[in-house]
Every structure is written in structure tokens, then in C-alpha cells.
Short mmCIF file of C-alpha atoms and ligand atoms in Angstrom, two decimals:
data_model
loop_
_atom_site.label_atom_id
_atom_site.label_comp_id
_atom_site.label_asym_id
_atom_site.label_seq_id
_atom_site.Cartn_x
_atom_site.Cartn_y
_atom_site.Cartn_z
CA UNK A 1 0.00 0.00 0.00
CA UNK A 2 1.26 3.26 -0.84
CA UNK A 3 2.44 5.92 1.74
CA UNK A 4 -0.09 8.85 1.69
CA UNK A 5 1.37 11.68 0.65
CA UNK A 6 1.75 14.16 3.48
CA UNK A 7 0.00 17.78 3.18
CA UNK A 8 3.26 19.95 1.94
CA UNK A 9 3.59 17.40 -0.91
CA UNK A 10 0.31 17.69 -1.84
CA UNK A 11 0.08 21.77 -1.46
CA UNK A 12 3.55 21.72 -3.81
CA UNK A 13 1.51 19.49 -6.88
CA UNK A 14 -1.70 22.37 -6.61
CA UNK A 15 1.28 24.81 -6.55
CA UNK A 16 2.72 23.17 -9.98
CA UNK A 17 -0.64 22.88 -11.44
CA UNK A 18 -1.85 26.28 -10.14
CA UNK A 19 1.14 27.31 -12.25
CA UNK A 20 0.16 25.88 -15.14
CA UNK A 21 -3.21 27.17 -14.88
CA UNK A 22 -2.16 30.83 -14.46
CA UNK A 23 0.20 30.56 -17.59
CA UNK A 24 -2.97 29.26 -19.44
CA UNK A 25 -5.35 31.26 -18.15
CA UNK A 26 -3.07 34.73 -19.28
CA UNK A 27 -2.40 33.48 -23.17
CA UNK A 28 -6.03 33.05 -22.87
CA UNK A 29 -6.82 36.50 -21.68
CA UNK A 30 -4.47 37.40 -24.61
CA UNK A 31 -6.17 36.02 -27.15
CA UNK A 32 -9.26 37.21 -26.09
CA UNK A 33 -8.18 40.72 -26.32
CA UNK A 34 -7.31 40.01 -30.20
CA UNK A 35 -10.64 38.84 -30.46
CA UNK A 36 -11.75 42.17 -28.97
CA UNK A 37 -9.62 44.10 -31.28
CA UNK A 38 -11.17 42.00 -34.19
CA UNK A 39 -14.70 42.51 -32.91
CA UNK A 40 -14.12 46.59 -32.14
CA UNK A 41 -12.54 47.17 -36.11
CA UNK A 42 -15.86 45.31 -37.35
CA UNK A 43 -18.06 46.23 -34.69
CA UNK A 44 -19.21 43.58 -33.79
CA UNK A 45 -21.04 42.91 -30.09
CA UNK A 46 -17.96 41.17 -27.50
CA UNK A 47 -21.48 38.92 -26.01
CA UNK A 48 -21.56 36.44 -28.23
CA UNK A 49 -24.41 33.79 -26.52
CA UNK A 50 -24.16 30.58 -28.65
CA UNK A 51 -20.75 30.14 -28.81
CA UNK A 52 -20.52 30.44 -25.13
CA UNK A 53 -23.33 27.65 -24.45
CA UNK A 54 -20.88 25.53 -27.04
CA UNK A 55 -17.80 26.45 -25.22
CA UNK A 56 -19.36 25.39 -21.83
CA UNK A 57 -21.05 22.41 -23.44
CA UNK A 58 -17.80 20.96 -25.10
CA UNK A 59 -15.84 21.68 -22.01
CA UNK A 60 -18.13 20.60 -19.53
CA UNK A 61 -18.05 17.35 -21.02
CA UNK A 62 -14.31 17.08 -21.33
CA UNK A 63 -14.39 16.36 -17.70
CA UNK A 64 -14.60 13.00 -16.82
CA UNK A 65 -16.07 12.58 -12.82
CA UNK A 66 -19.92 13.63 -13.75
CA UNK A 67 -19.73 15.44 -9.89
CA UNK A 68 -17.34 18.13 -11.07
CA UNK A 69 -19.52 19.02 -14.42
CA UNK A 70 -21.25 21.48 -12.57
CA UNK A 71 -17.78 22.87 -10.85
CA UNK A 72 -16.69 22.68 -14.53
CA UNK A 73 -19.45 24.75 -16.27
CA UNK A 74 -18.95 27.68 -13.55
CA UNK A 75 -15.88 27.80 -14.20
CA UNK A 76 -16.02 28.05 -17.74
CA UNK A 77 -18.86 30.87 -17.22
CA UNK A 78 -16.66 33.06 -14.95
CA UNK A 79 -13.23 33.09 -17.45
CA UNK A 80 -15.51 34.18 -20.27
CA UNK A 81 -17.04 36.76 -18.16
CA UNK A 82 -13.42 37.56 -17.60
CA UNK A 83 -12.73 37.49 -21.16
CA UNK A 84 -15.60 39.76 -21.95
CA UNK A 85 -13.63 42.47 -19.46
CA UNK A 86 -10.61 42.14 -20.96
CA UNK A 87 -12.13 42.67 -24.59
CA UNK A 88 -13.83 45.50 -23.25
CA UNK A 89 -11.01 47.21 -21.95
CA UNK A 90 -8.68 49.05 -24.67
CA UNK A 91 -5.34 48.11 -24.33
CA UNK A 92 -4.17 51.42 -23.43
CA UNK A 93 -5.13 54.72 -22.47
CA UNK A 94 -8.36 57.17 -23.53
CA UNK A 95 -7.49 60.94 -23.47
CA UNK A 96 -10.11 63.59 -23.01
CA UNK A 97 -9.97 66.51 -22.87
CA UNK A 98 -10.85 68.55 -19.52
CA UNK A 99 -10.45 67.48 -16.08
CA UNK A 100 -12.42 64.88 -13.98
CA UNK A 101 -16.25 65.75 -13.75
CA UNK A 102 -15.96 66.80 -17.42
CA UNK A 103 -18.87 65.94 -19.84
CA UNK A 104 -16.06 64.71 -21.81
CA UNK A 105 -15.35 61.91 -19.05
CA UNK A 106 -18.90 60.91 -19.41
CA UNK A 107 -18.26 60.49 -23.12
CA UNK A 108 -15.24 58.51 -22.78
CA UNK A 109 -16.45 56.58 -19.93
CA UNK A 110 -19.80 55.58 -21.77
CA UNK A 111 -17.92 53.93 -24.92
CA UNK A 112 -15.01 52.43 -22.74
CA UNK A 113 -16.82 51.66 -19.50
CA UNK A 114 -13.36 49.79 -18.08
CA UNK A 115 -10.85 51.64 -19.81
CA UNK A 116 -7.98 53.98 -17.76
CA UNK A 117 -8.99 57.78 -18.94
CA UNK A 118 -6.29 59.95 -19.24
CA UNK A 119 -7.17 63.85 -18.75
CA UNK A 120 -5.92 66.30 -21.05
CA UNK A 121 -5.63 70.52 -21.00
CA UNK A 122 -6.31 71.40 -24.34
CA UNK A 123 -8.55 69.71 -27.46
CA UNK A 124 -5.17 69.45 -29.80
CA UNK A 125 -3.61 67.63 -26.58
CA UNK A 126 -5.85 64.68 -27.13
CA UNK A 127 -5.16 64.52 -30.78
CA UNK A 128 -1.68 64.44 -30.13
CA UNK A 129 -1.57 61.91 -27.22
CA UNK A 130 -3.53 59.84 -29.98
CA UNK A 131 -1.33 60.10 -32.97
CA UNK A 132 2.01 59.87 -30.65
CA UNK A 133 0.53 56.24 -29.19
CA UNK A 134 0.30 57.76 -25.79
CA UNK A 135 -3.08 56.82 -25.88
CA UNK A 136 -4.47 54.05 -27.42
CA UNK A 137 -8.20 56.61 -28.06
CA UNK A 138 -9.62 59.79 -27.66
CA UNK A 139 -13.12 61.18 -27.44
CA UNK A 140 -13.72 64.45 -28.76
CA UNK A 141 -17.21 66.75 -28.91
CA UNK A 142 -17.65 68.21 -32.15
CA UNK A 143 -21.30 69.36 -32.20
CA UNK A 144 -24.07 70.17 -29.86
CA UNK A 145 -27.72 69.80 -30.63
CA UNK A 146 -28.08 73.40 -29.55
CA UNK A 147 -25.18 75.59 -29.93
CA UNK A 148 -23.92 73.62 -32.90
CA UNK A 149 -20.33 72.25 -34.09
CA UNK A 150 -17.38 72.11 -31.95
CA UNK A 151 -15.08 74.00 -34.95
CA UNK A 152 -12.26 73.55 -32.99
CA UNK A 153 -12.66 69.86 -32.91
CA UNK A 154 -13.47 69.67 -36.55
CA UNK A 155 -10.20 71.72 -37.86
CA UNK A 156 -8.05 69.27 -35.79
CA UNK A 157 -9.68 66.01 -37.69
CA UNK A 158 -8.52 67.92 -40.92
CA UNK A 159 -4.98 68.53 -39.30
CA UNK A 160 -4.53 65.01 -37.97
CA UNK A 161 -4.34 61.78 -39.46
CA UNK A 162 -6.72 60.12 -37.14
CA UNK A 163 -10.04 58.37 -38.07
CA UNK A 164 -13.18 58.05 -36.51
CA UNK A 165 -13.88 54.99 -34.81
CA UNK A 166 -17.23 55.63 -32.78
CA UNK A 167 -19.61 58.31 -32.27
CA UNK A 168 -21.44 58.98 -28.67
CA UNK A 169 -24.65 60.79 -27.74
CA UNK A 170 -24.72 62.30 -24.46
CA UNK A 171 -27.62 64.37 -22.95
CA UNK A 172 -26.51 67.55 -21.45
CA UNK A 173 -28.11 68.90 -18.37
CA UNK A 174 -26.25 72.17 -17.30
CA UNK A 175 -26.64 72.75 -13.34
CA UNK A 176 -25.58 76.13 -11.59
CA UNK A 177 -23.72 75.46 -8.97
CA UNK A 178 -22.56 77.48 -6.30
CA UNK A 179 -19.84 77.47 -3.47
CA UNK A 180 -20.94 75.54 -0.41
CA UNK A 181 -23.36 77.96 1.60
CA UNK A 182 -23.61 80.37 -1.59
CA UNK A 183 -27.65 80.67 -2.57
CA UNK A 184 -28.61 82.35 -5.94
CA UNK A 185 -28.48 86.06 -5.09
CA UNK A 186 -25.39 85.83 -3.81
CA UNK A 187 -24.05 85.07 -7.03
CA UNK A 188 -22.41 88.19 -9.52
CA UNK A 189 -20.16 86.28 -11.69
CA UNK A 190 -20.71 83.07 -14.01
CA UNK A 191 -18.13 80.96 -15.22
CA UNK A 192 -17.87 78.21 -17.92
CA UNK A 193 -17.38 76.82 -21.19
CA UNK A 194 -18.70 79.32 -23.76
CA UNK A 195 -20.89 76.41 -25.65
CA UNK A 196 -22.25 75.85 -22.11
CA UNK A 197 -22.91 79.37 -21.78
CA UNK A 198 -24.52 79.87 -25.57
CA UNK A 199 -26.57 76.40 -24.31
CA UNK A 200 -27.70 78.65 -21.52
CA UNK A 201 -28.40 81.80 -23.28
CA UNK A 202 -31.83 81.96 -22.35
CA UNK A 203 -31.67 81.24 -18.75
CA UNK A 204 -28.72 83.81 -18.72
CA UNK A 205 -30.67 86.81 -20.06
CA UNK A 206 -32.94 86.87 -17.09
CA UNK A 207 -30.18 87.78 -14.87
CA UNK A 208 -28.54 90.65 -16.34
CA UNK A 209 -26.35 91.69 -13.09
CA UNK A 210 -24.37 88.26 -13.73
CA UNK A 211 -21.01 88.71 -15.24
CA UNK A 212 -20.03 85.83 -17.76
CA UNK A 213 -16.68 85.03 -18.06
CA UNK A 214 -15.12 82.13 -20.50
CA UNK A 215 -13.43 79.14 -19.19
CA UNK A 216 -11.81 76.18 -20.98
CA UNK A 217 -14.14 73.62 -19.80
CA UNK A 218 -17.29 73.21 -17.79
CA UNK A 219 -15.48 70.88 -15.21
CA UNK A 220 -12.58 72.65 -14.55
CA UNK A 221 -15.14 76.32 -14.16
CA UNK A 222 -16.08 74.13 -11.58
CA UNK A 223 -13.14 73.42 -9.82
CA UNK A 224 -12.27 76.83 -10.00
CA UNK A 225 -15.36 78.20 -8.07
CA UNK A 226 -14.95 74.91 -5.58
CA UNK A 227 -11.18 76.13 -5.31
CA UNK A 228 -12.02 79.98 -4.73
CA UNK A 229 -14.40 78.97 -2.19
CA UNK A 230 -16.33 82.98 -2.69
CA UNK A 231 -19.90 82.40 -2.79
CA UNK A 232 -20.10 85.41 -5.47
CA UNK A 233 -18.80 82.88 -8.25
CA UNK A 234 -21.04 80.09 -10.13
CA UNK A 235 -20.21 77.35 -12.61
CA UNK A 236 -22.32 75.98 -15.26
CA UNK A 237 -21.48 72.14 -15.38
CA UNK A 238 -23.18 68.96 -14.94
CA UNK A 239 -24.14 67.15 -11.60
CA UNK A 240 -21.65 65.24 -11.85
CA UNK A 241 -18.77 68.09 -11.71
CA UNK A 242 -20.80 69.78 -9.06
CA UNK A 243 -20.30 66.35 -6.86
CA UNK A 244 -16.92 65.95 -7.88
CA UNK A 245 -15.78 69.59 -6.63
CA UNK A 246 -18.18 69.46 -3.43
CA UNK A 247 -20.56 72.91 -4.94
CA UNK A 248 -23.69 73.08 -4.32
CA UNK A 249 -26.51 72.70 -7.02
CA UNK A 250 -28.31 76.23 -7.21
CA UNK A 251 -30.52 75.58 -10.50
CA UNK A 252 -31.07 72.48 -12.36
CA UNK A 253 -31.46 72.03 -15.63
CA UNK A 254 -30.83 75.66 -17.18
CA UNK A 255 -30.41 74.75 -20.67
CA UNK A 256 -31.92 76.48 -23.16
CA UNK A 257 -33.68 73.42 -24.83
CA UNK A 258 -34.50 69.81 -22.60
CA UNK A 259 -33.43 68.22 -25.86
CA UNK A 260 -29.73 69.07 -24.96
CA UNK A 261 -27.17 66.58 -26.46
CA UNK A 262 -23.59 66.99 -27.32
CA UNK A 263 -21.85 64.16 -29.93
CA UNK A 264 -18.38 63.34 -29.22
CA UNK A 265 -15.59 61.38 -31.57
CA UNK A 266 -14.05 58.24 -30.85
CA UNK A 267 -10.50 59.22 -32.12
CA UNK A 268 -7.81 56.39 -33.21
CA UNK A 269 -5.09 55.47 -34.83
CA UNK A 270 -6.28 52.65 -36.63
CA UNK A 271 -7.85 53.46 -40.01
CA UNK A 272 -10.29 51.81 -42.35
CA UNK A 273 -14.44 51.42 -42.27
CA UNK A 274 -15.85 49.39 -39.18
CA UNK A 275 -17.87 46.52 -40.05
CA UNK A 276 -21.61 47.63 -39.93
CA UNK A 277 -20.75 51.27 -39.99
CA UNK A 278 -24.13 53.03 -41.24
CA UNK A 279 -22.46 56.38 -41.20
CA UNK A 280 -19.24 58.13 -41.68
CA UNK A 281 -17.51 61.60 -41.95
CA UNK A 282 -15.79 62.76 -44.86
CA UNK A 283 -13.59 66.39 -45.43
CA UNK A 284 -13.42 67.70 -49.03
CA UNK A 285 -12.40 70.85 -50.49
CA UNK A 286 -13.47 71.90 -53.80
CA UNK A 287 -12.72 72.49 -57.13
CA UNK A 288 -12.73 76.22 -58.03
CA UNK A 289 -15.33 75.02 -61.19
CA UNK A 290 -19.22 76.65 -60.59
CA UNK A 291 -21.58 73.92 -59.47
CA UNK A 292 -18.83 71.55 -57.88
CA UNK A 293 -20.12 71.62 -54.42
CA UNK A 294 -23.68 70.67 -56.15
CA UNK A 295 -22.38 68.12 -57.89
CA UNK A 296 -20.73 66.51 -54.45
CA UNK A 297 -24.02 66.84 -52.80
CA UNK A 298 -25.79 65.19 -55.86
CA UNK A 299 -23.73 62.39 -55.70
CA UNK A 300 -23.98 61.39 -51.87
CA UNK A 301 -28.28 61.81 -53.37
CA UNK A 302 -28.08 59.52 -56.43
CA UNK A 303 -25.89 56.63 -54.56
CA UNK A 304 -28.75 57.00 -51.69
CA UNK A 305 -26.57 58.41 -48.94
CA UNK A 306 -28.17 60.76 -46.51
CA UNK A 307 -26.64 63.91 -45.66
CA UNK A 308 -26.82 64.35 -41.89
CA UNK A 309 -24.30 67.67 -41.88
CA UNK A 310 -22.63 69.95 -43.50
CA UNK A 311 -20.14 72.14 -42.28
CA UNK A 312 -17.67 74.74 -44.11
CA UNK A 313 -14.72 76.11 -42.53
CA UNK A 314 -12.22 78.54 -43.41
CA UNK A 315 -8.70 76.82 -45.11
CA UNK A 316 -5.83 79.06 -43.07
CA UNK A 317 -4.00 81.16 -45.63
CA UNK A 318 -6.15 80.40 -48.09
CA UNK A 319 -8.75 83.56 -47.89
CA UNK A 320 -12.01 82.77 -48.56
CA UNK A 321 -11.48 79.14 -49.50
CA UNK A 322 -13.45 76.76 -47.57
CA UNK A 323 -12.89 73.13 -46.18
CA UNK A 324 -16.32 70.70 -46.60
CA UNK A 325 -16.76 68.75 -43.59
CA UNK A 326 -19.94 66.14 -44.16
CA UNK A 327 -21.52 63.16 -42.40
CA UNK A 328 -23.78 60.63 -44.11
CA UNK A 329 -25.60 57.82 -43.41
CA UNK A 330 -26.60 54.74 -45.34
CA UNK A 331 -24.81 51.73 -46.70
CA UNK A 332 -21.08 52.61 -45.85
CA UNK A 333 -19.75 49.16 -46.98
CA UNK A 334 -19.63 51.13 -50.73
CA UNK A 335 -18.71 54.55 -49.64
CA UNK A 336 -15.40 53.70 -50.83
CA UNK A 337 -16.21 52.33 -53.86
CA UNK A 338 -18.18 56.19 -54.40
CA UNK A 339 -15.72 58.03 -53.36
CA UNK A 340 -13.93 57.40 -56.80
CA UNK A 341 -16.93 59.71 -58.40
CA UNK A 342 -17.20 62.46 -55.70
CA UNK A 343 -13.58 62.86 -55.87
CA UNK A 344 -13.96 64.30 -59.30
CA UNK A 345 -15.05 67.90 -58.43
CA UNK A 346 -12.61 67.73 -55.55
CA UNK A 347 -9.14 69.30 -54.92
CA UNK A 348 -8.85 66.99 -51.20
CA UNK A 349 -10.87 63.51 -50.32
CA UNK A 350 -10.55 62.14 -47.47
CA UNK A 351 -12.87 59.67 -45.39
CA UNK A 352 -11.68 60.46 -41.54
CA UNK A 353 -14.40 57.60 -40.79
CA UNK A 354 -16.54 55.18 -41.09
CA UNK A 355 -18.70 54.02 -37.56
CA UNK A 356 -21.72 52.74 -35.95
CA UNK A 357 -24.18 55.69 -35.46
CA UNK A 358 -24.68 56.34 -31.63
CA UNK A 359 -27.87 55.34 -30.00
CA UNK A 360 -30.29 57.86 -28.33
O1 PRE B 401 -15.36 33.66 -29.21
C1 PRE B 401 -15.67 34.83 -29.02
O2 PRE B 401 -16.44 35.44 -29.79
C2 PRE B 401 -15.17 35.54 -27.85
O3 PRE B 401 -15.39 36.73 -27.74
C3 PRE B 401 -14.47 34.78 -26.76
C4 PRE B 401 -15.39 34.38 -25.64
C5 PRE B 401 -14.53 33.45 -24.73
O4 PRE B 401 -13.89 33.95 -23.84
O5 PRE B 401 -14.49 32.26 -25.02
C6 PRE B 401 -15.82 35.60 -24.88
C7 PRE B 401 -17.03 36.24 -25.08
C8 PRE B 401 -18.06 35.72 -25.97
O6 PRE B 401 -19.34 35.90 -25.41
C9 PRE B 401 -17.81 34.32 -26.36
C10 PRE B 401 -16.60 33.70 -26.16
#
């Protein structure tokens, strides 16, 4: 009869197979994530149902003793829910521009729910942290459903060679918000971003004794009143910020319309259309011929595209020459294909992206 093998024997064999285990269980993790990349380009859903019932089923029964089946099949359950967060989770970093509390975060937090955000000072700072590789995305606003485009944001997608990947819709509800034990007529000056204040124009007018002054972001107008601590100053940011910064919500919902939503950019490196894209973004600047920009707009008609914007912006040193910024939306599998006609009465083509339209 053979000696039983004593308990620091046994502990060293679950070491050794523990090991094993681990080694597996991080090239699978690996692969996963270039299954997620593969998925993202094509966008495709990470949840994928039936293969998971398969890949429990065939694993399941890979296990002789029938009493650890059921040990077997949780098992299985919990590394692909652990393979769903991994896929989920961009390899590296999302800028944004702003600071925490920003509507910005919201934006990048609602595409990348797991992902590390990295805060940025200035709009071109995100663009560059993108096309250096010092983050792996960025999420950008470029037009609000009141105040209009982001310009900013749509000159840097012609000065960068970035596409879009993804497109987010986020409601906007601006909140006043005061220093802690400031109340509404102790207030005299108003800071904020100048969309938020335009988005507020209304509300605004009505009290004529305010000051408005300009700041770089909503969040960080926040964090400046939180940091001055005079009950005189009030932000215009979201609830969010006002939590963030410890201020003190003084009106709700000031915007000008209910109907308040801001679409941001998902910004990356990595180029090409995204399977089941159903809209995209194209720049173009003319041909100095009469009737060219028609002729681009009758195109993007015959081929059954619709036209969901249309923005011209000045080309810098160029006087009175304009840039064509457009999104359409319909079968984006042939844009490409397309492109080949519109590019006739065109100086500059370029497709900056093809992506899933964002869901209200
Ligand atoms: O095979 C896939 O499509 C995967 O994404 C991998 C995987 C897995 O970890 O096995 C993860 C999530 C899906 O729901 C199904 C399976």
C-alpha cells in the first residue's frame, strides 16, 4: 500500500498545477483581447451567446467525474465573463480633454466603461496623445444639438491623421452650482465653457447683473469656483462636476432646450471602415469650377446616402477658400467604392471615418 502523501507534498503538486493554470489562463486573456480588437474594427457585439453555451457544453463534457460538471461549467462561465472584461477594456489609455467631472469623461467613460482615462488641457492635446501612441483613443465633442459644431474639434480632424472609430450621444443637463453655503443672489459672476454658456443663453438673459466670463471647460469652471471657495462665483457644469468639486446645485437644468445633447468622436489610430458602420464623416475641399459643391451633394443623393451635416470652414491662408466637412448615413460598406466619383469635383478627399451611429 502506498504511503499517503503528506499535506506539503500535496500543497507543492496544486502549486505546480496552479502554475500551469495561471500561464494558461493569461495566453487566454491574450487572445481574447485580439478577439476584442477583431470585434471593435468590425463592430461587432464582445457577447456572443451561442458560442458560449458551445464552449461550456464541449468543455463541460471534457471532464470525466460527472460530480465536477457542474464545478466545470462555472468555471467556464466566470473566465468568459473575464474574457468579456478584458475585450472590453482598450489596451491602453483614452485621453479627453478637460479634467475629472468633465462631460467629456462621461463620453469617454460611456464607450469604454473599463478603460484607464487619461485627462488632457487642451482639445489638440488629445489629438496628439492619440497620434504619438500615448493613448491608445480619444473622445472628442464636435457638435451640440443646440449651440452647434465644436469648430475647434473639426479643424483638428482635418490637421490630424486620425479616423473616426465611434460616435457617442450624451444628454446635457447644465446645473448652476454654487460654493458651499452660496444661494442664488449671492451670485455676480458666471463661469464656464462658452458652448455651455450659448446652451444657456436663455436662462442667462434673465439675470442681467451676472457677469459671464469664459473658461476652458465646464469641469474645470467648476473646480475653479470649488477652489475659490467665494460664494459670489457660479459654474455651469453637470451634476456630476458639481459632486466631484463638493458645490452646491443652485438651479437644475438651465439649458436652453430639454433636448440638450452633445456628440463626441471616438479618435484612433487605426484606419479603415468598421464593419456595420451606417455612417461616416468625410472632409473635401473643392474644385474652383461653378456647381462643384452641387455636384458633391448630388452624388452622396443619387448613390442613396443621406446627408446628416454639413459644415464649411475657413482653409488658413487660403482667404475665402473653404474646407467641406460632411456626415452621411446609409450603406457605408460602398462609400469607398463612391468616393472614386465624388472625388472628381474635388481638390482633397478624405474619409476620416466610417462608424456605428450612436444610439439615443
Ligand atoms: O469567441 C468569441 O467570440 C469571444 O469573444 C471569446 C469568448 C470566450 O472567452 O471564449 C468571450 C465572449 C463571448 O461571449 C464568447 C466567447
Amino acid at each position: 500500500m502506498s504511503e499517503k502523501k503528506d499535506l506539503t507534498e500535496l500543497r507543492s503538486e496544486i502549486d505546480s498545477i496552479d502554475r500551469e493554470m495561471m500561464r494558461l489562463f493569461e495566453e487566454r486573456m491574450n487572445i481574447s483581447r485580439q478577439v476584442g480588437d477583431y470585434k471593435r474594427e468590425r463592430g461587432l457585439p464582445v457577447f456572443d451567446e451561442t458560442r458560449e453555451k458551445e464552449v461550456i457544453a464541449a468543455r463541460t463534457a471534457l471532464i470525466g467525474e460527472e460530480t465536477l460538471r457542474p464545478y466545470a461549467s462555472r468555471l467556464m462561465h466566470n473566465i468568459m465573463d473575464y474574457s468579456k472584461e478584458v475585450q472590453k477594456r482598450p489596451g491602453g489609455k483614452v485621453a479627453f480633454q478637460g479634467c475629472r467631472g468633465a462631460y467629456s469623461e462621461e463620453a469617454a467613460r460611456t464607450y469604454f466603461p473599463d478603460a484607464e482615462l487619461a485627462a488632457k488641457e487642451q482639445f489638440e492635446d488629445v489629438f496628439r496623445a492619440v497620434a504619438r501612441g500615448e493613448a491608445e483613443a480619444g473622445v472628442v465633442p464636435v457638435e451640440n444639438s443646440a449651440a452647434g459644431s465644436v469648430t475647434a474639434n473639426i479643424d483638428l480632424l482635418g490637421r490630424y491623421d486620425l479616423s473616426v472609430q465611434g460616435e457617442v450621444l450624451l444628454p446635457i443637463r447644465h446645473v448652476l452650482l454654487g460654493a458651499p453655503g452660496a444661494s442664488l443672489s449671492d451670485i455676480g459672476e458666471v463661469y464656464s465653457h462658452e458652448q455651455a454658456i450659448r446652451q444657456c443663453s436663455a436662462y442667462l438673459a434673465g439675470h442681467t447683473n451676472w457677469t459671464i466670463r469664459d473658461y476652458p471647460n465646464t469641469a474645470m469652471s467648476a473646480k475653479y469656483v470649488a477652489e475659490c471657495g467665494d460664494k459670489a462665483k457660479a459654474a455651469i457644469a453637470s451634476a456630476f462636476a458639481g459632486e466631484v468639486y463638493g458645490l452646491v446645485p443652485l438651479e437644475r437644468d438651465i439649458s436652453d432646450s430639454m433636448e440638450n445633447f452633445t456628440r463626441f468622436f471616438v479618435l484612433s489610430r487605426q484606419s479603415g471602415i468598421a464593419e456595420g458602420a451606417d455612417k461616416a464623416s468625410l472632409l473635401f475641399t473643392l474644385n474652383h469650377v461653378s456647381g462643384s459643391l452641387a455636384k458633391v451633394l448630388s452624388v452622396f443623393g443619387e448613390k442613396g446616402y443621406n446627408l446628416t451635416k454639413i459644415e464649411s470652414r475657413p482653409i488658413l491662408g487660403r482667404n475665402w477658400e473653404y474646407k467641406f466637412y460632411v456626415d452621411v448615413e446609409g450603406d457605408i460598406a460602398r462609400l469607398s467604392e463612391d468616393m472614386a466619383q465624388i472625388g472628381r469635383y474635388c481638390l482633397e478627399l478624405r474619409l476620416i471615418g466610417g462608424y456605428r451611429k450612436a444610439k439615443r
